[in-house]
């Protein structure tokens, strides 16, 4: 299994719908999990951290499932402006200071 | 605050040339890192630094050098450019470590012919 895997999509979703996607990780020792958003030809920007108990920020909900080693992102009432690539990030080898390992991203297209 | 500033935004090199990608941050962040992003490969960590005078290798360090003489600056040097180094390069920093919010620069699009 690759370190961090995401379905590349694209996910084509009508405006106002709810969409969810997952990210699996291989290192059971990983402790830090994030979702980043990247617009076309722009730098990634942190969307939200993912906490063990799950967390919500407005229309966005992130969950962590340690047993199955995946994190998820749920977007409710999707907006046109949510169209972007969503990158999951997990801390790397052995939980040390290696830095984050990013997934390749899931491309989301919100259609009017 | 400017945040993380990368220069240049675009660069074209010939095979064998050397160059330095500049990265500076004005947020007094201890942790700085370089990633490259290629189509179908995602972001891959090249080198990182946890403070001035301390650097370490990431996933894909070959062909690149870094130094961290000050807290603010973390330049990335390509020693002898190769076409395989054609990529978009991002510098990122955080206050203390990778497990905190990473702030990214706007990127450098590098083409090696």
Short mmCIF file of C-alpha atoms in Angstrom, two decimals:
data_model
loop_
_atom_site.label_atom_id
_atom_site.label_comp_id
_atom_site.label_asym_id
_atom_site.label_seq_id
_atom_site.Cartn_x
_atom_site.Cartn_y
_atom_site.Cartn_z
CA UNK A 1 0.00 0.00 0.00
CA UNK A 2 1.28 3.47 -0.84
CA UNK A 3 1.84 5.80 2.10
CA UNK A 4 -1.10 8.09 1.44
CA UNK A 5 -3.76 7.36 -1.16
CA UNK A 6 -6.66 9.35 -2.50
CA UNK A 7 -9.18 8.82 -5.27
CA UNK A 8 -8.08 11.39 -7.86
CA UNK A 9 -11.63 11.94 -9.14
CA UNK A 10 -12.84 14.16 -10.60
CA UNK A 11 -15.92 14.25 -8.44
CA UNK A 12 -18.62 16.15 -10.33
CA UNK A 13 -21.21 17.33 -7.83
CA UNK A 14 -24.22 19.65 -8.25
CA UNK A 15 -24.26 22.82 -6.22
CA UNK A 16 -25.92 22.32 -2.86
CA UNK A 17 -25.14 18.63 -2.66
CA UNK A 18 -23.10 16.86 -0.03
CA UNK A 19 -19.86 15.22 -1.06
CA UNK A 20 -17.39 13.11 0.85
CA UNK A 21 -14.03 11.62 0.06
CA UNK A 22 -11.53 9.54 1.92
CA UNK A 23 -7.80 9.28 2.24
CA UNK A 24 -6.05 6.12 3.39
CA UNK A 25 -2.64 6.04 5.03
CA UNK A 26 -0.24 3.19 5.64
CA UNK A 27 1.75 4.29 8.70
CA UNK A 28 -0.14 3.20 11.81
CA UNK A 29 2.16 5.41 13.91
CA UNK A 30 0.99 8.60 12.19
CA UNK A 31 -0.32 11.18 14.61
CA UNK A 32 -0.97 14.30 12.55
CA UNK A 33 -3.59 14.57 9.83
CA UNK A 34 -4.67 17.47 7.68
CA UNK A 35 -6.79 18.45 4.71
CA UNK A 36 -5.36 21.08 2.38
CA UNK A 37 -7.10 22.79 -0.50
CA UNK A 38 -5.28 23.65 -3.71
CA UNK A 39 -6.74 25.80 -6.45
CA UNK A 40 -5.47 25.44 -9.98
CA UNK A 41 -1.89 26.70 -10.32
CA UNK A 42 -1.89 27.97 -6.74
CA UNK A 43 -0.22 26.91 -3.55
CA UNK A 44 -1.91 24.51 -1.10
CA UNK A 45 -3.67 26.12 1.83
CA UNK A 46 -4.70 24.43 5.06
CA UNK A 47 -8.40 23.67 5.11
CA UNK A 48 -8.51 21.93 8.46
CA UNK A 49 -6.63 19.69 10.83
CA UNK A 50 -8.18 16.31 11.63
CA UNK A 51 -8.58 15.41 15.28
CA UNK A 52 -9.18 11.99 16.79
CA UNK A 53 -12.72 12.86 17.85
CA UNK A 54 -13.57 14.40 14.51
CA UNK A 55 -14.06 18.09 13.95
CA UNK A 56 -16.26 20.46 12.08
CA UNK A 57 -15.68 23.88 10.57
CA UNK A 58 -18.81 25.34 9.07
CA UNK A 59 -19.83 23.15 6.14
CA UNK A 60 -16.75 20.96 6.45
CA UNK A 61 -16.42 17.91 8.67
CA UNK A 62 -13.27 15.85 9.05
CA UNK A 63 -13.11 12.40 10.58
CA UNK A 64 -10.30 10.03 11.54
CA UNK A 65 -10.69 6.26 11.58
CA UNK A 66 -7.56 4.83 13.13
CA UNK A 67 -8.70 1.21 12.98
CA UNK A 68 -9.07 1.34 9.22
CA UNK A 69 -6.38 3.99 8.77
CA UNK A 70 -8.23 6.60 6.83
CA UNK A 71 -9.39 10.16 7.17
CA UNK A 72 -12.43 11.65 5.52
CA UNK A 73 -13.70 15.05 4.48
CA UNK A 74 -17.39 15.84 4.16
CA UNK A 75 -18.60 19.01 2.48
CA UNK A 76 -22.24 19.96 2.98
CA UNK A 77 -24.25 22.41 0.90
CA UNK A 78 -21.45 22.60 -1.65
CA UNK A 79 -20.71 25.92 -3.33
CA UNK A 80 -19.22 26.67 -6.72
CA UNK A 81 -16.23 28.11 -4.85
CA UNK A 82 -15.54 24.68 -3.33
CA UNK A 83 -14.24 23.51 -6.71
CA UNK A 84 -10.60 22.68 -6.10
CA UNK A 85 -8.22 19.82 -5.44
CA UNK A 86 -8.26 18.51 -1.88
CA UNK A 87 -5.03 17.09 -0.55
CA UNK A 88 -4.77 14.99 2.52
CA UNK A 89 -1.53 15.10 4.50
CA UNK A 90 -0.22 12.73 7.12
CA UNK A 91 2.99 12.90 9.13
CA UNK A 92 5.62 10.63 7.70
CA UNK A 93 7.91 7.82 8.60
CA UNK A 94 7.90 6.68 12.19
CA UNK A 95 6.21 9.82 13.40
CA UNK A 96 9.50 11.70 13.33
CA UNK A 97 10.29 15.13 11.99
CA UNK A 98 10.34 14.05 8.39
CA UNK A 99 7.52 16.29 7.38
CA UNK A 100 4.15 15.65 5.91
CA UNK A 101 3.37 13.09 3.25
CA UNK A 102 0.71 14.34 0.90
CA UNK A 103 -1.77 12.39 -1.13
CA UNK A 104 -2.03 13.16 -4.83
CA UNK A 105 -5.29 14.97 -4.28
CA UNK A 106 -8.95 14.59 -5.13
CA UNK A 107 -10.29 16.92 -7.78
CA UNK A 108 -13.73 18.30 -6.97
CA UNK A 109 -15.90 20.13 -9.48
CA UNK A 110 -19.09 21.76 -8.26
CA UNK A 111 -21.54 22.25 -11.09
CA UNK A 112 -24.25 24.95 -11.18
CA UNK B 1 3.03 40.41 6.59
CA UNK B 2 4.34 38.97 3.35
CA UNK B 3 4.25 35.37 4.65
CA UNK B 4 6.36 33.00 2.57
CA UNK B 5 8.01 34.58 -0.44
CA UNK B 6 9.51 32.53 -3.26
CA UNK B 7 11.56 33.79 -6.15
CA UNK B 8 11.64 33.44 -9.07
CA UNK B 9 8.11 32.50 -10.12
CA UNK B 10 9.29 31.00 -13.39
CA UNK B 11 12.68 29.76 -14.55
CA UNK B 12 14.00 27.94 -17.59
CA UNK B 13 17.36 26.22 -17.34
CA UNK B 14 19.51 24.19 -19.66
CA UNK B 15 20.68 20.77 -18.58
CA UNK B 16 23.76 21.08 -16.40
CA UNK B 17 23.15 24.63 -15.24
CA UNK B 18 22.92 25.42 -11.56
CA UNK B 19 20.63 27.82 -9.81
CA UNK B 20 19.18 28.74 -6.44
CA UNK B 21 15.49 29.01 -5.62
CA UNK B 22 14.97 31.56 -2.91
CA UNK B 23 12.54 31.23 -0.01
CA UNK B 24 12.04 33.72 2.79
CA UNK B 25 9.46 33.95 5.55
CA UNK B 26 8.78 36.83 7.93
CA UNK B 27 6.69 34.93 10.49
CA UNK B 28 9.60 33.80 12.68
CA UNK B 29 8.83 30.18 11.84
CA UNK B 30 11.30 27.57 13.00
CA UNK B 31 10.30 24.89 10.49
CA UNK B 32 10.86 25.33 6.75
CA UNK B 33 10.64 22.82 3.95
CA UNK B 34 10.81 22.38 0.20
CA UNK B 35 8.38 20.28 -1.83
CA UNK B 36 8.16 19.53 -5.49
CA UNK B 37 4.85 18.84 -7.20
CA UNK B 38 4.62 16.83 -10.38
CA UNK B 39 1.52 15.73 -12.29
CA UNK B 40 0.35 12.38 -10.99
CA UNK B 41 2.94 12.38 -8.19
CA UNK B 42 1.60 14.83 -5.68
CA UNK B 43 3.75 16.88 -3.34
CA UNK B 44 7.04 15.26 -2.37
CA UNK B 45 9.34 16.51 0.37
CA UNK B 46 12.86 17.41 -0.80
CA UNK B 47 14.56 18.88 2.28
CA UNK B 48 13.47 20.41 5.53
CA UNK B 49 14.89 22.40 8.43
CA UNK B 50 13.77 22.57 12.05
CA UNK B 51 15.81 25.67 12.80
CA UNK B 52 18.77 27.78 11.77
CA UNK B 53 21.81 25.60 11.15
CA UNK B 54 19.79 22.36 10.99
CA UNK B 55 18.72 20.67 7.77
CA UNK B 56 17.71 17.16 6.82
CA UNK B 57 16.70 15.16 3.79
CA UNK B 58 13.19 14.37 2.78
CA UNK B 59 11.87 11.82 0.32
CA UNK B 60 13.59 13.08 -2.86
CA UNK B 61 16.81 14.95 -1.90
CA UNK B 62 19.12 13.86 -4.73
CA UNK B 63 20.35 16.72 -6.90
CA UNK B 64 19.40 19.40 -4.38
CA UNK B 65 21.24 21.19 -1.58
CA UNK B 66 19.89 23.42 1.15
CA UNK B 67 21.26 25.56 3.94
CA UNK B 68 19.65 27.48 6.78
CA UNK B 69 21.95 30.23 7.95
CA UNK B 70 19.11 32.39 9.26
CA UNK B 71 15.62 31.70 10.57
CA UNK B 72 14.12 33.65 7.68
CA UNK B 73 15.80 32.11 4.63
CA UNK B 74 15.89 28.60 3.23
CA UNK B 75 17.33 28.54 -0.29
CA UNK B 76 17.21 25.44 -2.48
CA UNK B 77 20.15 24.87 -4.80
CA UNK B 78 20.07 22.76 -7.93
CA UNK B 79 23.62 21.63 -8.46
CA UNK B 80 23.44 20.45 -12.09
CA UNK B 81 19.94 20.72 -13.47
CA UNK B 82 18.40 17.72 -15.20
CA UNK B 83 15.14 17.44 -17.18
CA UNK B 84 13.79 15.22 -14.37
CA UNK B 85 13.89 18.29 -12.14
CA UNK B 86 11.27 20.04 -14.23
CA UNK B 87 8.55 20.64 -11.68
CA UNK B 88 6.72 23.17 -9.54
CA UNK B 89 8.60 23.85 -6.33
CA UNK B 90 6.92 25.01 -3.14
CA UNK B 91 8.54 26.30 -0.02
CA UNK B 92 6.52 25.92 3.18
CA UNK B 93 7.00 26.95 6.78
CA UNK B 94 5.34 26.50 10.13
CA UNK B 95 5.89 27.86 13.59
CA UNK B 96 7.49 24.82 15.14
CA UNK B 97 7.06 21.72 13.02
CA UNK B 98 5.41 19.81 10.24
CA UNK B 99 2.48 18.88 12.48
CA UNK B 100 1.28 22.45 12.55
CA UNK B 101 -0.33 24.52 9.84
CA UNK B 102 2.02 24.79 6.88
CA UNK B 103 2.14 28.11 5.06
CA UNK B 104 3.16 27.70 1.43
CA UNK B 105 4.83 30.13 -0.89
CA UNK B 106 3.28 30.74 -4.30
CA UNK B 107 5.63 28.34 -6.04
CA UNK B 108 8.34 28.34 -8.68
CA UNK B 109 7.67 26.75 -12.06
CA UNK B 110 10.98 25.31 -13.24
CA UNK B 111 11.64 23.89 -16.68
CA UNK B 112 14.91 22.16 -17.51
CA UNK B 113 15.57 21.70 -21.21
#
